[in-house]
């Protein structure tokens, strides 16, 4: 039996833009040394020559394949800000202090906690991607925190008068759109992708299986949602069912939200929605209508897990956050009503 060769150790030096990077290689044969030297040189050059933008682009391409389209759209602005701040900086040169200072500056400029936290989430994911792909070995973002001084932006539901106005104006494309969001909790991207065939008037259900996103002004249909939470069936509530029947939805086929037979583009959607808000006197957004639906579920004592399924949340924590917000909003509303009643009573008897 041939004796196993002893392990040897040799130091190699790799020149990266004038900087000498040294590593020690262990090997038994010359062939093993040559192979390891080549691998180590490639790893060093990859690690020390990739700037933030390079890795961020790689992460975005890989990330697009894993997440839901509306989540991806929400990450575009944070990614743009991060590239502007750290784009040319080598990934290995970005420190915890550098990123924390970036978060502090955002807070000083008046950005809300949610906005700042999105930047931290995206940055954290990019660094985790880099670790997984052996570009770096440590994530400096994990210890950074959103500054306490950053203010919290209150999310509000539509007012009672806005809800009444939407109910009274269910005609037209935007009237149907607003009522559909109000009674289903769908996201804008999901609603605009609906077909009449997705609505089952016998079982009173709506199948959510597509998303329509805007790339610049162009509508782009994605025929499969990338998260199992996004693929779901939601109940068709009777007020919406009556509105859909009034629109003749039970006798039509094809996409619901079209203009001249074509999927609606962003410019047309924004213009139509702005006109509808002006005509009805409402100011609420599509997301606020989705939030209103969550309050209906809250008032109906729906279980958090059931709401999670209907809303298409990937994590129960998102659903719980909504419930906590609604509880607080309900308490505030109750207090305001009592104060108003007491004020009137005081004036009458004062």
Tab-separated table of C-alpha atoms in Angstrom:
chain	number	residue	atom	x	y	z
A	1	UNK	CA	0.000	0.000	0.000
A	2	UNK	CA	1.503	3.310	-1.122
A	3	UNK	CA	2.318	5.723	1.680
A	4	UNK	CA	0.083	8.805	1.746
A	5	UNK	CA	2.002	11.955	0.843
A	6	UNK	CA	2.492	14.501	3.597
A	7	UNK	CA	0.467	17.714	3.416
A	8	UNK	CA	2.484	20.768	2.428
A	9	UNK	CA	1.772	24.479	2.916
A	10	UNK	CA	2.699	27.288	0.535
A	11	UNK	CA	1.916	31.003	0.490
A	12	UNK	CA	0.637	32.673	-2.659
A	13	UNK	CA	0.285	36.391	-3.417
A	14	UNK	CA	-2.454	37.816	-5.601
A	15	UNK	CA	-2.214	41.365	-6.958
A	16	UNK	CA	-5.597	43.130	-7.004
A	17	UNK	CA	-5.345	46.674	-8.365
A	18	UNK	CA	-1.906	47.098	-6.785
A	19	UNK	CA	-2.925	45.592	-3.441
A	20	UNK	CA	-1.086	42.421	-2.410
A	21	UNK	CA	-3.430	39.776	-1.024
A	22	UNK	CA	-1.717	36.772	0.597
A	23	UNK	CA	-3.163	33.353	1.300
A	24	UNK	CA	-1.808	30.002	2.475
A	25	UNK	CA	-2.630	26.861	0.491
A	26	UNK	CA	-2.405	23.306	1.799
A	27	UNK	CA	-1.810	20.450	-0.678
A	28	UNK	CA	-0.231	17.039	-1.156
A	29	UNK	CA	0.496	16.967	-4.883
A	30	UNK	CA	1.614	19.531	-7.420
A	31	UNK	CA	-1.634	19.045	-9.318
A	32	UNK	CA	-3.648	19.774	-6.162
A	33	UNK	CA	-1.549	22.911	-5.593
A	34	UNK	CA	-2.220	24.188	-9.128
A	35	UNK	CA	-5.972	23.595	-8.797
A	36	UNK	CA	-6.221	25.219	-5.367
A	37	UNK	CA	-4.095	28.180	-6.422
A	38	UNK	CA	-6.401	28.856	-9.352
A	39	UNK	CA	-9.508	28.576	-7.157
A	40	UNK	CA	-8.121	30.858	-4.425
A	41	UNK	CA	-7.035	33.490	-6.968
A	42	UNK	CA	-10.521	33.519	-8.500
A	43	UNK	CA	-12.165	33.853	-5.075
A	44	UNK	CA	-9.863	36.702	-4.054
A	45	UNK	CA	-10.418	38.649	-7.259
A	46	UNK	CA	-14.147	38.120	-6.997
A	47	UNK	CA	-14.234	39.312	-3.394
A	48	UNK	CA	-11.987	42.328	-3.756
A	49	UNK	CA	-13.128	43.680	-7.124
A	50	UNK	CA	-16.937	43.577	-6.809
A	51	UNK	CA	-18.495	46.859	-5.830
A	52	UNK	CA	-21.913	47.184	-4.257
A	53	UNK	CA	-23.736	47.805	-7.547
A	54	UNK	CA	-22.266	44.617	-9.062
A	55	UNK	CA	-23.561	42.443	-6.236
A	56	UNK	CA	-26.866	44.341	-5.950
A	57	UNK	CA	-27.564	43.647	-9.638
A	58	UNK	CA	-26.817	39.943	-9.143
A	59	UNK	CA	-29.076	39.838	-6.081
A	60	UNK	CA	-31.910	41.602	-7.912
A	61	UNK	CA	-31.779	39.146	-10.796
A	62	UNK	CA	-31.846	36.170	-8.431
A	63	UNK	CA	-34.395	37.813	-6.138
A	64	UNK	CA	-36.870	38.502	-8.966
A	65	UNK	CA	-37.266	34.747	-9.429
A	66	UNK	CA	-38.185	34.100	-5.800
A	67	UNK	CA	-40.632	36.777	-4.671
A	68	UNK	CA	-44.057	38.084	-5.542
A	69	UNK	CA	-44.195	40.835	-8.165
A	70	UNK	CA	-45.675	43.493	-5.893
A	71	UNK	CA	-42.874	42.864	-3.357
A	72	UNK	CA	-40.296	43.248	-6.105
A	73	UNK	CA	-41.856	46.547	-7.181
A	74	UNK	CA	-41.677	47.783	-3.595
A	75	UNK	CA	-37.937	47.080	-3.491
A	76	UNK	CA	-37.061	49.181	-6.546
A	77	UNK	CA	-36.925	52.568	-4.780
A	78	UNK	CA	-34.828	51.280	-1.838
A	79	UNK	CA	-32.418	49.588	-4.242
A	80	UNK	CA	-32.043	52.822	-6.223
A	81	UNK	CA	-31.233	54.774	-3.042
A	82	UNK	CA	-28.702	52.177	-1.897
A	83	UNK	CA	-26.935	52.173	-5.254
A	84	UNK	CA	-26.695	55.953	-5.220
A	85	UNK	CA	-25.133	55.835	-1.759
A	86	UNK	CA	-22.854	52.779	-2.011
A	87	UNK	CA	-22.745	51.937	-5.719
A	88	UNK	CA	-18.993	52.259	-6.401
A	89	UNK	CA	-17.890	51.134	-2.932
A	90	UNK	CA	-16.352	47.669	-2.745
A	91	UNK	CA	-18.721	45.382	-0.891
A	92	UNK	CA	-15.931	44.306	1.434
A	93	UNK	CA	-15.316	47.970	2.387
A	94	UNK	CA	-18.866	48.685	3.590
A	95	UNK	CA	-18.976	48.695	7.388
A	96	UNK	CA	-21.702	48.724	10.036
A	97	UNK	CA	-20.821	52.311	10.933
A	98	UNK	CA	-21.112	53.464	7.300
A	99	UNK	CA	-24.574	51.967	6.915
A	100	UNK	CA	-25.790	53.137	10.324
A	101	UNK	CA	-24.750	56.680	9.411
A	102	UNK	CA	-26.759	56.326	6.179
A	103	UNK	CA	-29.848	55.343	8.221
A	104	UNK	CA	-29.285	58.262	10.607
A	105	UNK	CA	-29.119	60.726	7.700
A	106	UNK	CA	-32.402	59.393	6.339
A	107	UNK	CA	-34.034	59.913	9.736
A	108	UNK	CA	-32.620	63.454	9.939
A	109	UNK	CA	-34.148	64.229	6.536
A	110	UNK	CA	-37.577	63.242	7.830
A	111	UNK	CA	-38.040	59.783	6.296
A	112	UNK	CA	-40.512	57.501	8.081
A	113	UNK	CA	-39.478	54.354	9.958
A	114	UNK	CA	-41.125	52.109	7.378
A	115	UNK	CA	-39.230	53.779	4.520
A	116	UNK	CA	-35.903	53.521	6.342
A	117	UNK	CA	-36.548	49.926	7.370
A	118	UNK	CA	-37.161	48.922	3.753
A	119	UNK	CA	-33.626	50.135	2.900
A	120	UNK	CA	-32.245	48.062	5.761
A	121	UNK	CA	-34.192	44.969	4.674
A	122	UNK	CA	-32.926	45.190	1.083
A	123	UNK	CA	-29.337	45.881	2.168
A	124	UNK	CA	-29.449	42.970	4.597
A	125	UNK	CA	-30.699	40.618	1.898
A	126	UNK	CA	-27.971	41.713	-0.521
A	127	UNK	CA	-25.272	40.981	2.054
A	128	UNK	CA	-26.812	37.616	2.940
A	129	UNK	CA	-26.805	36.810	-0.777
A	130	UNK	CA	-23.120	37.761	-0.919
A	131	UNK	CA	-22.317	35.476	2.027
A	132	UNK	CA	-24.206	32.574	0.494
A	133	UNK	CA	-22.250	33.030	-2.749
A	134	UNK	CA	-18.922	33.308	-0.876
A	135	UNK	CA	-18.263	36.889	-1.948
A	136	UNK	CA	-17.887	37.981	1.689
A	137	UNK	CA	-17.930	36.135	5.012
A	138	UNK	CA	-19.645	38.653	7.327
A	139	UNK	CA	-22.832	40.729	7.214
A	140	UNK	CA	-22.195	44.154	8.806
A	141	UNK	CA	-25.841	45.191	8.256
A	142	UNK	CA	-27.233	42.679	10.763
A	143	UNK	CA	-26.220	44.847	13.739
A	144	UNK	CA	-27.607	48.124	12.330
A	145	UNK	CA	-30.868	49.541	13.650
A	146	UNK	CA	-33.530	51.922	12.366
A	147	UNK	CA	-33.054	55.163	14.346
A	148	UNK	CA	-35.598	55.715	17.124
A	149	UNK	CA	-35.925	59.355	16.097
A	150	UNK	CA	-37.461	58.342	12.746
A	151	UNK	CA	-41.167	59.137	12.784
A	152	UNK	CA	-43.935	56.628	12.217
A	153	UNK	CA	-46.394	57.259	9.402
A	154	UNK	CA	-49.909	56.325	10.447
A	155	UNK	CA	-51.764	54.125	8.002
A	156	UNK	CA	-55.402	55.079	7.870
A	157	UNK	CA	-58.477	53.437	6.432
A	158	UNK	CA	-60.942	55.362	4.240
A	159	UNK	CA	-63.409	57.530	6.121
A	160	UNK	CA	-67.079	56.587	6.449
A	161	UNK	CA	-67.987	59.284	3.932
A	162	UNK	CA	-65.449	57.927	1.430
A	163	UNK	CA	-66.827	54.401	1.803
A	164	UNK	CA	-70.353	55.733	1.245
A	165	UNK	CA	-69.201	57.615	-1.857
A	166	UNK	CA	-67.542	54.505	-3.304
A	167	UNK	CA	-70.641	52.412	-2.655
A	168	UNK	CA	-72.769	55.067	-4.367
A	169	UNK	CA	-70.476	55.219	-7.418
A	170	UNK	CA	-69.946	51.613	-8.485
A	171	UNK	CA	-70.514	52.310	-12.182
A	172	UNK	CA	-67.687	52.594	-14.686
A	173	UNK	CA	-64.298	50.904	-14.669
A	174	UNK	CA	-62.943	52.708	-11.605
A	175	UNK	CA	-66.205	52.329	-9.699
A	176	UNK	CA	-65.956	48.576	-10.173
A	177	UNK	CA	-62.228	48.635	-9.346
A	178	UNK	CA	-62.679	50.468	-6.022
A	179	UNK	CA	-65.597	48.308	-4.916
A	180	UNK	CA	-63.691	45.171	-5.868
A	181	UNK	CA	-60.714	46.169	-3.686
A	182	UNK	CA	-63.015	47.238	-0.875
A	183	UNK	CA	-64.781	43.858	-0.748
A	184	UNK	CA	-61.870	41.502	-1.534
A	185	UNK	CA	-58.694	43.063	-0.106
A	186	UNK	CA	-56.859	42.362	-3.373
A	187	UNK	CA	-53.721	44.270	-4.244
A	188	UNK	CA	-53.861	46.582	-7.246
A	189	UNK	CA	-51.651	44.208	-9.271
A	190	UNK	CA	-53.969	41.275	-8.541
A	191	UNK	CA	-57.185	43.163	-9.267
A	192	UNK	CA	-56.011	44.527	-12.616
A	193	UNK	CA	-55.030	41.013	-13.732
A	194	UNK	CA	-58.449	39.481	-13.056
A	195	UNK	CA	-60.493	37.848	-15.781
A	196	UNK	CA	-64.247	37.413	-15.694
A	197	UNK	CA	-63.565	33.655	-15.778
A	198	UNK	CA	-61.758	33.953	-12.419
A	199	UNK	CA	-65.087	34.781	-10.784
A	200	UNK	CA	-67.256	31.803	-9.893
A	201	UNK	CA	-70.819	32.997	-9.329
A	202	UNK	CA	-71.942	29.516	-8.289
A	203	UNK	CA	-69.455	28.960	-5.474
A	204	UNK	CA	-69.118	32.711	-4.717
A	205	UNK	CA	-65.337	32.670	-5.002
A	206	UNK	CA	-62.645	34.601	-6.870
A	207	UNK	CA	-59.462	32.875	-8.006
A	208	UNK	CA	-56.280	34.962	-7.650
A	209	UNK	CA	-53.568	33.556	-9.888
A	210	UNK	CA	-52.055	36.435	-11.892
A	211	UNK	CA	-50.486	39.844	-11.411
A	212	UNK	CA	-50.363	42.880	-13.684
A	213	UNK	CA	-47.348	45.099	-13.099
A	214	UNK	CA	-46.303	48.288	-14.845
A	215	UNK	CA	-42.859	48.444	-16.426
A	216	UNK	CA	-42.612	52.181	-16.999
A	217	UNK	CA	-46.007	52.768	-18.622
A	218	UNK	CA	-46.444	49.337	-20.177
A	219	UNK	CA	-48.717	46.724	-18.554
A	220	UNK	CA	-46.974	43.375	-18.142
A	221	UNK	CA	-48.949	40.290	-17.165
A	222	UNK	CA	-47.309	37.651	-15.014
A	223	UNK	CA	-49.334	34.483	-15.248
A	224	UNK	CA	-47.939	32.842	-12.137
A	225	UNK	CA	-47.375	34.323	-8.706
A	226	UNK	CA	-44.078	33.284	-7.166
A	227	UNK	CA	-45.310	32.719	-3.633
A	228	UNK	CA	-47.863	30.122	-2.603
A	229	UNK	CA	-49.436	32.826	-0.425
A	230	UNK	CA	-50.220	34.855	-3.547
A	231	UNK	CA	-52.061	31.974	-5.217
A	232	UNK	CA	-55.367	31.805	-3.396
A	233	UNK	CA	-59.149	31.851	-3.545
A	234	UNK	CA	-61.021	34.708	-1.874
A	235	UNK	CA	-64.735	34.915	-1.051
A	236	UNK	CA	-67.091	36.775	-3.385
A	237	UNK	CA	-69.162	38.827	-0.937
A	238	UNK	CA	-72.769	39.545	-1.871
A	239	UNK	CA	-72.440	43.376	-2.258
A	240	UNK	CA	-69.641	42.890	-4.797
A	241	UNK	CA	-71.505	40.027	-6.468
A	242	UNK	CA	-74.504	42.312	-7.066
A	243	UNK	CA	-72.243	45.039	-8.500
A	244	UNK	CA	-70.500	42.554	-10.807
A	245	UNK	CA	-73.826	41.252	-12.076
A	246	UNK	CA	-74.930	44.852	-12.729
A	247	UNK	CA	-71.775	45.182	-14.841
A	248	UNK	CA	-72.770	41.996	-16.702
A	249	UNK	CA	-69.714	40.166	-15.385
A	250	UNK	CA	-71.592	36.866	-15.192
A	251	UNK	CA	-72.014	36.916	-18.976
A	252	UNK	CA	-68.578	38.214	-20.065
A	253	UNK	CA	-65.170	36.684	-20.739
A	254	UNK	CA	-61.632	38.044	-20.886
A	255	UNK	CA	-59.846	40.599	-18.743
A	256	UNK	CA	-62.030	42.873	-16.630
A	257	UNK	CA	-59.967	46.066	-16.616
A	258	UNK	CA	-59.306	46.905	-20.247
A	259	UNK	CA	-59.469	50.013	-22.411
A	260	UNK	CA	-60.480	49.468	-26.038
A	261	UNK	CA	-59.840	45.762	-25.556
A	262	UNK	CA	-56.267	46.273	-24.293
A	263	UNK	CA	-54.895	45.871	-20.778
A	264	UNK	CA	-54.873	49.229	-19.029
A	265	UNK	CA	-51.472	50.986	-18.909
A	266	UNK	CA	-50.164	53.001	-15.966
A	267	UNK	CA	-50.865	56.414	-17.495
A	268	UNK	CA	-54.461	55.511	-18.261
A	269	UNK	CA	-54.968	53.914	-14.859
A	270	UNK	CA	-53.576	56.932	-12.968
A	271	UNK	CA	-55.670	59.336	-15.029
A	272	UNK	CA	-58.864	57.301	-14.595
A	273	UNK	CA	-58.330	56.815	-10.869
A	274	UNK	CA	-57.590	60.530	-10.351
A	275	UNK	CA	-60.792	61.451	-12.200
A	276	UNK	CA	-62.816	58.989	-10.123
A	277	UNK	CA	-61.432	60.450	-6.894
A	278	UNK	CA	-62.211	63.975	-8.073
A	279	UNK	CA	-65.748	63.042	-9.160
A	280	UNK	CA	-66.545	61.240	-5.902
A	281	UNK	CA	-64.603	63.480	-3.511
A	282	UNK	CA	-62.524	60.642	-2.075
A	283	UNK	CA	-58.785	60.761	-1.447
A	284	UNK	CA	-58.003	57.172	-0.406
A	285	UNK	CA	-55.473	54.997	-2.216
A	286	UNK	CA	-55.776	51.451	-3.519
A	287	UNK	CA	-53.835	50.193	-0.501
A	288	UNK	CA	-56.186	51.966	1.901
A	289	UNK	CA	-59.120	50.136	0.284
A	290	UNK	CA	-57.271	46.866	0.869
A	291	UNK	CA	-56.784	47.946	4.468
A	292	UNK	CA	-60.498	48.722	4.764
A	293	UNK	CA	-61.292	45.126	3.833
A	294	UNK	CA	-59.086	43.995	6.709
A	295	UNK	CA	-61.244	46.071	9.081
A	296	UNK	CA	-64.327	44.236	7.797
A	297	UNK	CA	-62.633	40.958	8.695
A	298	UNK	CA	-61.692	42.375	12.084
A	299	UNK	CA	-65.279	43.504	12.756
A	300	UNK	CA	-66.500	40.044	11.733
A	301	UNK	CA	-64.090	38.486	14.294
A	302	UNK	CA	-62.267	36.582	11.575
A	303	UNK	CA	-59.352	34.493	12.786
A	304	UNK	CA	-55.899	35.935	12.049
A	305	UNK	CA	-54.906	32.804	10.101
A	306	UNK	CA	-58.014	33.051	7.925
A	307	UNK	CA	-57.286	36.713	7.228
A	308	UNK	CA	-53.694	35.826	6.367
A	309	UNK	CA	-54.928	33.394	3.719
A	310	UNK	CA	-57.449	35.836	2.246
A	311	UNK	CA	-55.010	38.764	2.174
A	312	UNK	CA	-52.231	36.627	0.678
A	313	UNK	CA	-49.671	37.422	3.365
A	314	UNK	CA	-46.610	35.185	3.287
A	315	UNK	CA	-46.048	35.792	7.022
A	316	UNK	CA	-48.576	35.838	9.859
A	317	UNK	CA	-46.596	38.734	11.401
A	318	UNK	CA	-47.907	41.025	8.649
A	319	UNK	CA	-51.468	40.042	9.446
A	320	UNK	CA	-50.976	40.567	13.181
A	321	UNK	CA	-49.488	43.992	12.512
A	322	UNK	CA	-52.650	44.950	10.610
A	323	UNK	CA	-54.863	43.704	13.452
A	324	UNK	CA	-52.877	45.672	16.028
A	325	UNK	CA	-53.205	48.798	13.894
A	326	UNK	CA	-56.958	48.323	13.477
A	327	UNK	CA	-57.437	47.844	17.220
A	328	UNK	CA	-55.610	51.112	17.897
A	329	UNK	CA	-57.569	52.905	15.184
A	330	UNK	CA	-60.838	51.628	16.615
A	331	UNK	CA	-59.852	52.836	20.099
A	332	UNK	CA	-58.963	56.269	18.708
A	333	UNK	CA	-62.270	56.432	16.815
A	334	UNK	CA	-64.236	55.466	19.926
A	335	UNK	CA	-62.455	58.086	22.028
A	336	UNK	CA	-63.089	60.798	19.430
A	337	UNK	CA	-66.796	59.942	19.226
A	338	UNK	CA	-67.135	60.047	23.019
A	339	UNK	CA	-65.292	63.372	23.208
A	340	UNK	CA	-67.531	64.792	20.497
A	341	UNK	CA	-70.651	63.600	22.331
A	342	UNK	CA	-69.437	65.043	25.634
A	343	UNK	CA	-68.549	68.347	23.970
A	344	UNK	CA	-72.060	68.663	22.523
A	345	UNK	CA	-73.609	67.645	25.831
A	346	UNK	CA	-71.480	70.209	27.682
A	347	UNK	CA	-72.527	72.996	25.286
A	348	UNK	CA	-76.197	72.074	25.724
A	349	UNK	CA	-76.012	72.165	29.507
A	350	UNK	CA	-73.263	74.739	29.982
